[in-house]
mmCIF file of C-alpha atoms and ligand atoms in Angstrom:
data_model
loop_
_atom_site.group_PDB
_atom_site.id
_atom_site.type_symbol
_atom_site.label_atom_id
_atom_site.label_comp_id
_atom_site.label_asym_id
_atom_site.label_seq_id
_atom_site.Cartn_x
_atom_site.Cartn_y
_atom_site.Cartn_z
ATOM 1 C CA UNK Z 30 -36.867 -13.304 -30.070
ATOM 2 C CA UNK Z 31 -39.519 -10.351 -29.927
ATOM 3 C CA UNK Z 32 -43.127 -11.062 -29.075
ATOM 4 C CA UNK Z 33 -43.965 -8.004 -31.523
ATOM 5 C CA UNK Z 34 -48.201 -8.675 -31.111
ATOM 6 C CA UNK Z 35 -47.659 -8.213 -27.170
ATOM 7 C CA UNK Z 36 -45.089 -5.773 -26.996
ATOM 8 C CA UNK Z 37 -47.468 -3.258 -29.233
ATOM 9 C CA UNK Z 38 -50.196 -4.492 -27.193
ATOM 10 C CA UNK Z 39 -48.329 -2.872 -24.168
ATOM 11 C CA UNK Z 40 -46.616 0.126 -26.209
ATOM 12 C CA UNK Z 41 -50.416 1.579 -27.169
ATOM 13 C CA UNK Z 42 -51.368 0.974 -23.349
ATOM 14 C CA UNK Z 43 -48.870 3.164 -22.208
ATOM 15 C CA UNK Z 44 -48.247 5.534 -25.357
ATOM 16 C CA UNK Z 45 -50.729 8.120 -27.476
ATOM 17 C CA UNK Z 46 -49.288 5.901 -30.939
ATOM 18 C CA UNK Z 47 -52.095 6.373 -32.605
ATOM 19 C CA UNK Z 48 -51.256 8.719 -36.449
ATOM 20 C CA UNK Z 49 -51.222 11.762 -36.412
ATOM 21 C CA UNK Z 50 -51.399 14.495 -37.877
ATOM 22 C CA UNK Z 51 -51.526 17.614 -36.176
ATOM 23 C CA UNK Z 52 -48.420 16.093 -34.120
ATOM 24 C CA UNK Z 53 -46.393 15.740 -36.970
ATOM 25 C CA UNK Z 54 -47.096 18.930 -38.628
ATOM 26 C CA UNK Z 55 -45.583 20.218 -35.506
ATOM 27 C CA UNK Z 56 -42.487 17.864 -36.258
ATOM 28 C CA UNK Z 57 -41.609 20.023 -39.343
ATOM 29 C CA UNK Z 58 -37.503 20.374 -38.635
ATOM 30 C CA UNK Z 59 -37.401 16.702 -38.320
ATOM 31 C CA UNK Z 60 -40.066 16.459 -41.387
ATOM 32 C CA UNK Z 61 -37.408 18.503 -43.397
ATOM 33 C CA UNK Z 62 -34.953 15.863 -43.365
ATOM 34 C CA UNK Z 63 -36.665 13.704 -45.220
ATOM 35 C CA UNK Z 64 -39.629 15.046 -46.589
ATOM 36 C CA UNK Z 65 -38.233 13.740 -50.090
ATOM 37 C CA UNK Z 66 -37.957 9.663 -49.079
ATOM 38 C CA UNK Z 67 -41.125 9.115 -46.515
ATOM 39 C CA UNK Z 68 -44.350 10.446 -47.939
ATOM 40 C CA UNK Z 69 -46.580 12.657 -45.258
ATOM 41 C CA UNK Z 70 -49.319 9.845 -44.481
ATOM 42 C CA UNK Z 71 -46.020 8.031 -43.155
ATOM 43 C CA UNK Z 72 -44.764 10.474 -41.867
ATOM 44 C CA UNK Z 73 -47.992 11.059 -39.196
ATOM 45 C CA UNK Z 74 -47.221 7.235 -38.704
ATOM 46 C CA UNK Z 75 -44.112 7.707 -37.898
ATOM 47 C CA UNK Z 76 -44.151 11.501 -35.488
ATOM 48 C CA UNK Z 77 -45.697 9.701 -32.261
ATOM 49 C CA UNK Z 78 -42.737 7.323 -31.804
ATOM 50 C CA UNK Z 79 -40.671 9.912 -32.917
ATOM 51 C CA UNK Z 80 -41.745 12.017 -29.978
ATOM 52 C CA UNK Z 81 -42.403 9.146 -27.307
ATOM 53 C CA UNK Z 82 -38.386 8.190 -28.167
ATOM 54 C CA UNK Z 83 -37.083 11.514 -27.886
ATOM 55 C CA UNK Z 84 -38.870 12.684 -24.859
ATOM 56 C CA UNK Z 85 -38.106 9.039 -23.477
ATOM 57 C CA UNK Z 86 -34.143 9.636 -23.875
ATOM 58 C CA UNK Z 87 -34.040 12.472 -22.300
ATOM 59 C CA UNK Z 88 -35.414 10.273 -19.310
ATOM 60 C CA UNK Z 89 -33.073 7.910 -19.500
ATOM 61 C CA UNK Z 90 -30.061 10.074 -20.110
ATOM 62 C CA UNK Z 91 -29.175 7.790 -23.421
ATOM 63 C CA UNK Z 92 -27.959 8.911 -26.864
ATOM 64 C CA UNK Z 93 -29.016 7.101 -30.236
ATOM 65 C CA UNK Z 94 -26.043 5.489 -32.263
ATOM 66 C CA UNK Z 95 -27.657 5.322 -35.878
ATOM 67 C CA UNK Z 96 -25.470 4.022 -38.635
ATOM 68 C CA UNK Z 97 -25.957 5.441 -41.854
ATOM 69 C CA UNK Z 98 -27.779 1.969 -43.261
ATOM 70 C CA UNK Z 99 -30.952 2.945 -40.630
ATOM 71 C CA UNK Z 100 -34.435 3.795 -42.203
ATOM 72 C CA UNK Z 101 -35.026 7.770 -42.941
ATOM 73 C CA UNK Z 102 -37.233 8.067 -40.033
ATOM 74 C CA UNK Z 103 -34.375 6.767 -37.319
ATOM 75 C CA UNK Z 104 -31.724 7.992 -39.310
ATOM 76 C CA UNK Z 105 -33.653 12.112 -39.159
ATOM 77 C CA UNK Z 106 -35.784 10.994 -36.226
ATOM 78 C CA UNK Z 107 -33.835 10.068 -33.343
ATOM 79 C CA UNK Z 108 -30.605 9.638 -33.510
ATOM 80 C CA UNK Z 109 -28.385 11.397 -31.823
ATOM 81 C CA UNK Z 110 -24.997 10.558 -33.865
ATOM 82 C CA UNK Z 111 -25.267 8.662 -37.247
ATOM 83 C CA UNK Z 112 -21.883 7.118 -39.442
ATOM 84 C CA UNK Z 113 -20.306 4.420 -40.632
ATOM 85 C CA UNK Z 114 -18.430 2.165 -38.679
ATOM 86 C CA UNK Z 115 -15.813 3.786 -37.689
ATOM 87 C CA UNK Z 116 -17.224 6.491 -37.028
ATOM 88 C CA UNK Z 117 -19.751 5.111 -34.533
ATOM 89 C CA UNK Z 118 -16.997 3.029 -32.872
ATOM 90 C CA UNK Z 119 -15.428 6.698 -32.373
ATOM 91 C CA UNK Z 120 -18.881 8.242 -30.964
ATOM 92 C CA UNK Z 121 -18.853 5.288 -28.027
ATOM 93 C CA UNK Z 122 -15.906 6.979 -27.171
ATOM 94 C CA UNK Z 123 -16.966 9.812 -26.006
ATOM 95 C CA UNK Z 124 -20.730 10.031 -25.131
ATOM 96 C CA UNK Z 125 -21.239 11.358 -22.243
ATOM 97 C CA UNK Z 126 -24.688 9.718 -21.661
ATOM 98 C CA UNK Z 127 -25.167 6.744 -19.316
ATOM 99 C CA UNK Z 128 -27.053 4.854 -22.009
ATOM 100 C CA UNK Z 129 -26.057 4.080 -25.759
ATOM 101 C CA UNK Z 130 -29.304 2.764 -27.720
ATOM 102 C CA UNK Z 131 -27.470 1.607 -30.484
ATOM 103 C CA UNK Z 132 -29.327 1.674 -34.267
ATOM 104 C CA UNK Z 133 -27.333 -0.997 -36.300
ATOM 105 C CA UNK Z 134 -25.835 -4.002 -35.810
ATOM 106 C CA UNK Z 135 -25.288 -6.412 -32.601
ATOM 107 C CA UNK Z 136 -21.495 -5.897 -33.360
ATOM 108 C CA UNK Z 137 -21.628 -2.657 -33.424
ATOM 109 C CA UNK Z 138 -23.650 -3.026 -29.928
ATOM 110 C CA UNK Z 139 -21.457 -5.485 -29.040
ATOM 111 C CA UNK Z 140 -18.433 -2.680 -30.061
ATOM 112 C CA UNK Z 141 -19.623 -0.331 -27.837
ATOM 113 C CA UNK Z 142 -19.912 -2.412 -24.876
ATOM 114 C CA UNK Z 143 -16.570 -2.801 -25.106
ATOM 115 C CA UNK Z 144 -15.644 0.598 -25.368
ATOM 116 C CA UNK Z 145 -17.878 1.108 -22.789
ATOM 117 C CA UNK Z 146 -17.882 -1.792 -20.091
ATOM 118 C CA UNK Z 147 -19.723 0.532 -16.985
ATOM 119 C CA UNK Z 148 -22.226 1.768 -19.444
ATOM 120 C CA UNK Z 149 -25.028 -0.290 -20.022
ATOM 121 C CA UNK Z 150 -25.558 -0.183 -24.351
ATOM 122 C CA UNK Z 151 -29.104 -1.630 -25.621
ATOM 123 C CA UNK Z 152 -29.665 -3.851 -28.946
ATOM 124 C CA UNK Z 153 -33.612 -2.686 -29.798
ATOM 125 C CA UNK Z 154 -34.008 -6.615 -31.309
ATOM 126 C CA UNK Z 155 -30.420 -9.442 -30.461
ATOM 127 C CA UNK Z 156 -31.419 -10.977 -33.215
ATOM 128 C CA UNK Z 157 -29.675 -7.573 -35.520
ATOM 129 C CA UNK Z 158 -27.189 -9.699 -36.897
ATOM 130 C CA UNK Z 159 -24.300 -9.921 -40.067
ATOM 131 C CA UNK Z 160 -23.182 -12.459 -42.603
ATOM 132 C CA UNK Z 161 -19.788 -11.337 -41.940
ATOM 133 C CA UNK Z 162 -19.798 -11.981 -37.816
ATOM 134 C CA UNK Z 163 -21.328 -15.620 -38.678
ATOM 135 C CA UNK Z 164 -18.435 -16.724 -40.944
ATOM 136 C CA UNK Z 165 -15.495 -16.771 -38.607
ATOM 137 C CA UNK Z 166 -15.089 -17.520 -35.123
ATOM 138 C CA UNK Z 167 -12.029 -16.952 -32.468
ATOM 139 C CA UNK Z 168 -10.865 -20.764 -33.783
ATOM 140 C CA UNK Z 169 -10.667 -19.610 -37.759
ATOM 141 C CA UNK Z 170 -8.544 -17.178 -36.403
ATOM 142 C CA UNK Z 171 -6.180 -19.254 -35.077
ATOM 143 C CA UNK Z 172 -6.557 -21.153 -38.214
ATOM 144 C CA UNK Z 173 -5.297 -18.632 -39.646
ATOM 145 C CA UNK Z 174 -2.440 -17.972 -37.864
ATOM 146 C CA UNK Z 175 -0.998 -21.358 -37.961
ATOM 147 C CA UNK Z 176 -0.987 -21.441 -42.099
ATOM 148 C CA UNK Z 177 0.773 -18.002 -42.077
ATOM 149 C CA UNK Z 178 2.795 -18.176 -38.984
ATOM 150 C CA UNK Z 179 3.993 -14.737 -37.780
ATOM 151 C CA UNK Z 180 1.376 -13.094 -40.022
ATOM 152 C CA UNK Z 181 -0.686 -10.022 -38.027
ATOM 153 C CA UNK Z 182 -4.616 -10.679 -38.146
ATOM 154 C CA UNK Z 183 -6.317 -7.720 -39.218
ATOM 155 C CA UNK Z 184 -9.908 -8.445 -38.673
ATOM 156 C CA UNK Z 185 -13.170 -6.485 -39.463
ATOM 157 C CA UNK Z 186 -15.366 -5.085 -37.107
ATOM 158 C CA UNK Z 187 -18.314 -6.589 -38.612
ATOM 159 C CA UNK Z 188 -16.613 -9.838 -36.652
ATOM 160 C CA UNK Z 189 -18.176 -10.976 -32.703
ATOM 161 C CA UNK Z 190 -16.107 -9.968 -29.371
ATOM 162 C CA UNK Z 191 -14.437 -13.001 -29.327
ATOM 163 C CA UNK Z 192 -13.100 -12.751 -32.780
ATOM 164 C CA UNK Z 193 -11.402 -9.275 -32.001
ATOM 165 C CA UNK Z 194 -10.157 -10.436 -28.925
ATOM 166 C CA UNK Z 195 -8.389 -12.874 -31.276
ATOM 167 C CA UNK Z 196 -7.091 -10.496 -33.705
ATOM 168 C CA UNK Z 197 -4.194 -7.966 -33.296
ATOM 169 C CA UNK Z 198 -5.878 -4.759 -34.759
ATOM 170 C CA UNK Z 199 -9.672 -4.036 -36.461
ATOM 171 C CA UNK Z 200 -10.009 -2.253 -39.606
ATOM 172 C CA UNK Z 201 -13.487 -0.733 -41.137
ATOM 173 C CA UNK Z 202 -14.022 -0.124 -44.740
ATOM 174 C CA UNK Z 203 -13.209 3.451 -44.315
ATOM 175 C CA UNK Z 204 -9.487 2.379 -42.476
ATOM 176 C CA UNK Z 205 -8.548 -0.780 -43.968
ATOM 177 C CA UNK Z 206 -5.838 0.679 -46.529
ATOM 178 C CA UNK Z 207 -3.907 2.495 -43.844
ATOM 179 C CA UNK Z 208 -3.921 0.202 -41.718
ATOM 180 C CA UNK Z 209 -2.419 -2.448 -43.965
ATOM 181 C CA UNK Z 210 -0.037 0.271 -45.215
ATOM 182 C CA UNK Z 211 1.051 1.182 -41.620
ATOM 183 C CA UNK Z 212 1.630 -2.984 -40.192
ATOM 184 C CA UNK Z 213 4.997 -3.789 -40.762
ATOM 185 C CA UNK Z 214 4.773 -6.960 -42.456
ATOM 186 C CA UNK Z 215 5.215 -8.755 -45.668
ATOM 187 C CA UNK Z 216 2.195 -10.977 -44.918
ATOM 188 C CA UNK Z 217 -0.977 -10.227 -43.438
ATOM 189 C CA UNK Z 218 -4.110 -11.970 -42.508
ATOM 190 C CA UNK Z 219 -7.731 -10.186 -43.325
ATOM 191 C CA UNK Z 220 -10.639 -11.976 -41.161
ATOM 192 C CA UNK Z 221 -13.322 -12.501 -42.279
ATOM 193 C CA UNK Z 222 -14.685 -10.473 -45.347
ATOM 194 C CA UNK Z 223 -12.511 -11.780 -49.047
ATOM 195 C CA UNK Z 224 -14.335 -8.834 -51.405
ATOM 196 C CA UNK Z 225 -13.008 -6.105 -48.535
ATOM 197 C CA UNK Z 226 -9.650 -7.770 -48.667
ATOM 198 C CA UNK Z 227 -9.645 -8.279 -52.381
ATOM 199 C CA UNK Z 228 -10.281 -4.576 -52.842
ATOM 200 C CA UNK Z 229 -7.991 -3.684 -50.228
ATOM 201 C CA UNK Z 230 -5.269 -5.683 -51.864
ATOM 202 C CA UNK Z 231 -5.395 -4.660 -55.144
ATOM 203 C CA UNK Z 232 -4.754 -0.701 -53.494
ATOM 204 C CA UNK Z 233 -1.606 -1.988 -51.620
ATOM 205 C CA UNK Z 234 0.004 -4.712 -54.042
ATOM 206 C CA UNK Z 235 3.596 -4.239 -52.322
ATOM 207 C CA UNK Z 236 2.372 -6.778 -49.165
ATOM 208 C CA UNK Z 237 0.916 -10.484 -49.336
ATOM 209 C CA UNK Z 238 -2.619 -10.135 -47.738
ATOM 210 C CA UNK Z 239 -4.528 -13.738 -47.455
ATOM 211 C CA UNK Z 240 -7.645 -13.640 -46.511
ATOM 212 C CA UNK Z 241 -10.815 -15.418 -44.608
ATOM 213 C CA UNK Z 242 -13.968 -16.746 -47.148
ATOM 214 C CA UNK Z 243 -16.320 -14.421 -45.935
ATOM 215 C CA UNK Z 244 -18.500 -12.238 -47.047
ATOM 216 C CA UNK Z 245 -21.521 -9.527 -47.432
ATOM 217 C CA UNK Z 246 -25.232 -11.290 -47.791
ATOM 218 C CA UNK Z 247 -26.393 -7.328 -49.292
ATOM 219 C CA UNK Z 248 -23.387 -6.717 -51.317
ATOM 220 C CA UNK Z 249 -22.106 -9.837 -53.051
ATOM 221 C CA UNK Z 250 -25.224 -10.344 -54.936
ATOM 222 C CA UNK Z 251 -24.000 -6.764 -57.365
ATOM 223 C CA UNK Z 252 -22.166 -8.668 -60.220
ATOM 224 C CA UNK Z 253 -19.830 -6.170 -62.690
ATOM 225 C CA UNK Z 254 -22.775 -7.186 -65.902
ATOM 226 C CA UNK Z 255 -25.552 -5.526 -63.873
ATOM 227 C CA UNK Z 256 -23.354 -2.460 -63.255
ATOM 228 C CA UNK Z 257 -22.039 -2.372 -67.012
ATOM 229 C CA UNK Z 258 -25.768 -3.012 -68.088
ATOM 230 C CA UNK Z 259 -27.040 -0.346 -65.833
ATOM 231 C CA UNK Z 260 -24.519 1.850 -67.507
ATOM 232 C CA UNK Z 261 -26.417 1.166 -70.719
ATOM 233 C CA UNK Z 262 -29.076 2.324 -69.309
ATOM 234 C CA UNK Z 263 -28.539 5.010 -68.149
ATOM 235 C CA UNK Z 264 -25.026 7.325 -69.421
ATOM 236 C CA UNK Z 265 -23.581 9.464 -67.334
ATOM 237 C CA UNK Z 266 -24.385 8.126 -63.906
ATOM 238 C CA UNK Z 267 -21.832 8.459 -61.419
ATOM 239 C CA UNK Z 268 -21.357 4.540 -59.989
ATOM 240 C CA UNK Z 269 -20.451 4.064 -56.433
ATOM 241 C CA UNK Z 270 -19.826 0.694 -54.561
ATOM 242 C CA UNK Z 271 -19.393 -0.322 -51.334
ATOM 243 C CA UNK Z 272 -15.906 -1.891 -51.351
ATOM 244 C CA UNK Z 273 -17.544 -4.940 -49.902
ATOM 245 C CA UNK Z 274 -18.757 -5.880 -53.346
ATOM 246 C CA UNK Z 275 -16.594 -7.817 -55.261
ATOM 247 C CA UNK Z 276 -13.376 -6.583 -56.892
ATOM 248 C CA UNK Z 277 -15.103 -6.947 -60.508
ATOM 249 C CA UNK Z 278 -18.003 -4.904 -59.684
ATOM 250 C CA UNK Z 279 -15.429 -1.889 -57.403
ATOM 251 C CA UNK Z 280 -13.825 -2.134 -60.725
ATOM 252 C CA UNK Z 281 -16.870 -1.279 -62.454
ATOM 253 C CA UNK Z 282 -17.045 1.600 -60.287
ATOM 254 C CA UNK Z 283 -16.473 5.153 -60.384
ATOM 255 C CA UNK Z 284 -15.322 5.105 -57.125
ATOM 256 C CA UNK Z 285 -14.934 3.371 -53.680
ATOM 257 C CA UNK Z 286 -16.026 3.774 -50.542
ATOM 258 C CA UNK Z 287 -16.881 3.486 -46.907
ATOM 259 C CA UNK Z 288 -20.430 4.561 -46.415
ATOM 260 C CA UNK Z 289 -19.298 8.015 -44.600
ATOM 261 C CA UNK Z 290 -16.518 7.641 -47.279
ATOM 262 C CA UNK Z 291 -19.842 7.327 -50.303
ATOM 263 C CA UNK Z 292 -21.777 10.821 -48.412
ATOM 264 C CA UNK Z 293 -18.282 12.412 -47.927
ATOM 265 C CA UNK Z 294 -17.958 11.617 -52.742
ATOM 266 C CA UNK Z 295 -21.868 12.655 -53.196
ATOM 267 C CA UNK Z 296 -21.261 15.834 -51.149
ATOM 268 C CA UNK Z 297 -18.153 16.550 -53.150
ATOM 269 C CA UNK Z 298 -18.792 15.507 -56.528
ATOM 270 C CA UNK Z 299 -22.754 16.695 -56.769
ATOM 271 C CA UNK Z 300 -23.168 13.974 -59.886
ATOM 272 C CA UNK Z 301 -26.286 15.201 -61.449
ATOM 273 C CA UNK Z 302 -27.363 11.313 -60.913
ATOM 274 C CA UNK Z 303 -25.933 8.851 -59.160
ATOM 275 C CA UNK Z 304 -26.070 4.765 -58.126
ATOM 276 C CA UNK Z 305 -25.016 3.867 -54.290
ATOM 277 C CA UNK Z 306 -23.957 -0.070 -54.723
ATOM 278 C CA UNK Z 307 -24.892 -0.606 -51.077
ATOM 279 C CA UNK Z 308 -27.906 -1.397 -48.549
ATOM 280 C CA UNK Z 309 -31.137 0.502 -50.108
ATOM 281 C CA UNK Z 310 -31.270 3.437 -46.846
ATOM 282 C CA UNK Z 311 -27.763 4.691 -47.580
ATOM 283 C CA UNK Z 312 -29.636 6.850 -50.322
ATOM 284 C CA UNK Z 313 -32.650 7.687 -48.531
ATOM 285 C CA UNK Z 314 -30.582 9.258 -45.733
ATOM 286 C CA UNK Z 315 -28.739 10.803 -47.897
ATOM 287 C CA UNK Z 316 -31.359 12.304 -50.330
ATOM 288 C CA UNK Z 317 -32.920 15.688 -48.817
ATOM 289 C CA UNK Z 318 -29.566 16.940 -47.652
ATOM 290 C CA UNK Z 319 -28.688 16.380 -51.380
ATOM 291 C CA UNK Z 320 -31.720 17.736 -54.128
ATOM 292 C CA UNK Z 321 -29.107 18.077 -56.937
ATOM 293 C CA UNK Z 322 -28.861 14.468 -57.088
ATOM 294 C CA UNK Z 323 -30.630 12.073 -58.162
ATOM 295 C CA UNK Z 324 -30.399 8.571 -56.945
ATOM 296 C CA UNK Z 325 -31.284 5.457 -59.312
ATOM 297 C CA UNK Z 326 -30.691 2.302 -59.832
ATOM 298 C CA UNK Z 327 -31.070 -0.972 -57.796
ATOM 299 C CA UNK Z 328 -30.153 -1.078 -54.371
ATOM 300 C CA UNK Z 329 -30.720 -4.662 -51.710
ATOM 301 C CA UNK Z 330 -31.509 -4.740 -48.663
ATOM 302 C CA UNK Z 331 -30.225 -5.777 -45.361
ATOM 303 C CA UNK Z 332 -32.133 -8.019 -43.839
ATOM 304 C CA UNK Z 333 -30.581 -7.431 -40.070
ATOM 305 C CA UNK Z 334 -30.162 -3.826 -40.194
ATOM 306 C CA UNK Z 335 -33.988 -3.834 -41.264
ATOM 307 C CA UNK Z 336 -34.406 -5.667 -37.899
ATOM 308 C CA UNK Z 337 -34.737 -2.174 -36.134
ATOM 309 C CA UNK Z 338 -37.629 -0.034 -36.539
ATOM 310 C CA UNK Z 339 -38.934 2.719 -34.154
ATOM 311 C CA UNK Z 340 -41.568 0.772 -32.222
ATOM 312 C CA UNK Z 341 -38.664 -1.611 -30.851
ATOM 313 C CA UNK Z 342 -36.231 1.023 -30.214
ATOM 314 C CA UNK Z 343 -39.204 2.480 -27.829
ATOM 315 C CA UNK Z 344 -40.049 -0.619 -26.231
ATOM 316 C CA UNK Z 345 -36.198 -1.010 -26.013
ATOM 317 C CA UNK Z 346 -35.860 2.211 -24.281
ATOM 318 C CA UNK Z 347 -39.312 1.889 -22.144
ATOM 319 C CA UNK Z 348 -37.751 -1.872 -21.298
ATOM 320 C CA UNK Z 349 -34.295 -0.978 -20.689
ATOM 321 C CA UNK Z 350 -33.439 -3.709 -22.990
ATOM 322 C CA UNK Z 351 -31.469 -6.160 -23.725
ATOM 323 C CA UNK Z 352 -28.283 -4.733 -22.396
ATOM 324 C CA UNK Z 353 -25.434 -6.082 -24.335
ATOM 325 C CA UNK Z 354 -22.967 -7.901 -22.600
ATOM 326 C CA UNK Z 355 -19.295 -9.131 -23.268
ATOM 327 C CA UNK Z 356 -17.188 -11.098 -21.571
ATOM 328 C CA UNK Z 357 -14.206 -8.980 -18.927
ATOM 329 C CA UNK Z 358 -11.909 -10.842 -20.095
ATOM 330 C CA UNK Z 359 -12.829 -11.221 -23.598
ATOM 331 C CA UNK Z 360 -13.480 -7.289 -24.019
ATOM 332 C CA UNK Z 361 -10.365 -6.011 -22.482
ATOM 333 C CA UNK Z 362 -8.734 -7.814 -25.135
ATOM 334 C CA UNK Z 363 -10.809 -6.964 -27.675
ATOM 335 C CA UNK Z 364 -10.683 -3.457 -26.697
ATOM 336 C CA UNK Z 365 -6.760 -3.603 -27.532
ATOM 337 C CA UNK Z 366 -8.032 -4.351 -30.929
ATOM 338 C CA UNK Z 367 -10.148 -1.850 -31.450
ATOM 339 C CA UNK Z 368 -8.488 0.512 -29.789
ATOM 340 C CA UNK Z 369 -5.115 0.277 -32.216
ATOM 341 C CA UNK Z 370 -7.597 0.788 -34.905
ATOM 342 C CA UNK Z 371 -8.933 4.025 -33.687
ATOM 343 C CA UNK Z 372 -5.247 5.559 -32.632
ATOM 344 C CA UNK Z 373 -3.693 4.653 -36.308
ATOM 345 C CA UNK Z 374 -6.869 6.207 -38.237
ATOM 346 C CA UNK Z 375 -6.006 9.137 -35.898
ATOM 347 C CA UNK Z 376 -2.325 9.115 -36.562
ATOM 348 C CA UNK Z 377 -3.344 9.075 -40.080
ATOM 349 C CA UNK Z 378 -5.855 12.006 -39.946
HETATM 350 P P1 13P I 9 -19.599 0.894 -43.147
HETATM 351 O O1 13P I 9 -20.485 2.239 -42.671
HETATM 352 O O2 13P I 9 -18.473 1.250 -41.635
HETATM 353 O O3 13P I 9 -19.325 1.205 -43.854
HETATM 354 O O4 13P I 9 -20.352 -0.182 -43.301
HETATM 355 C C1 13P I 9 -20.568 -0.669 -43.765
HETATM 356 C C2 13P I 9 -21.317 -1.882 -43.495
HETATM 357 O O5 13P I 9 -21.662 -2.923 -43.560
HETATM 358 C C3 13P I 9 -21.776 -1.584 -41.733
HETATM 359 O O6 13P I 9 -22.475 -3.482 -41.122
HETATM 360 FE FE1 SF4 I 10 -23.412 -7.266 -42.199
HETATM 361 FE FE2 SF4 I 10 -23.760 -6.711 -45.235
HETATM 362 FE FE3 SF4 I 10 -25.995 -6.360 -43.178
HETATM 363 FE FE4 SF4 I 10 -23.554 -4.953 -43.174
HETATM 364 S S1 SF4 I 10 -24.609 -5.292 -44.647
HETATM 365 S S2 SF4 I 10 -24.535 -5.499 -41.435
HETATM 366 S S3 SF4 I 10 -22.152 -6.093 -43.505
HETATM 367 S S4 SF4 I 10 -25.196 -8.378 -43.784
#
């Protein structure tokens, strides 16, 4: 575990990190992308970290890949690439940088390392896990294969490298339906997210989909009743749910899609009011680009995603820790499953 008081002391001795309204005012371009959701007082606190990270990033020839669930100061202040799980994996194959700093959770950093074995991939906090990745091991995949002989295994990217290595192909929430449709099999095993599997099964009724009993602690909290009550309380609000939500929640929504799918839907439809049934930072990060949309309603915080902070990113780049390592034999097998997914998604496009 990171010793934050000691890290804070060291960072303050090395960098000028005191709140700085003048510096903040000089960084207006960055602030303009988050001014609806980050107050000027908070920006004065973040700006010295953002400036230090952006300078260090150039010195280290590092690129920062940030998931859509990062906080606005990370998403708009320091990221070179932002996106959903699929977009980040694809960008990881394209980067020319020597170092990748993954602002997201551990499985995302592992995916970047699997795709870039020669590059250094840094995780600002190795404790940033995922309930889905924790729910299954390679042994679980073997059990499913034994129960459904001959059925291919489609594994969500929210898994460890070992689980990917034991699978036939990966998927994300933005390409799961296409991947299931493309497979030449009547019965398909999906791991580890039962809700994603059930939501996909509803769209591909011609195939029999069997699933592992995993779920996301953020999305499983929503209920269909919550959504109905919210609609009654605020009629006319467009309700947009991530496919990690239970199927009855997705059925109550106006649209369901991955985090990039949610952004595309909002950009295309420009609803007057929207409720994003997903992690809290999603609405914050797209709010300034869509001032015409009022984002309302409850959201749930992912405790793992929120472990990544500006302070930890600065420490990570300063010390070049902690590098993510994947056993080369495991990485070789996992790469096949991830690359098959990327190739199939590109064909679809
Ligand atoms: P996407 O960004 O691929 O939709 O995934 C959401 C998620 O929960 C990542 O952990
Ligand atoms: Fe995992 Fe859910 Fe957090 Fe995504 S939001 S990292 S799926 S726990």
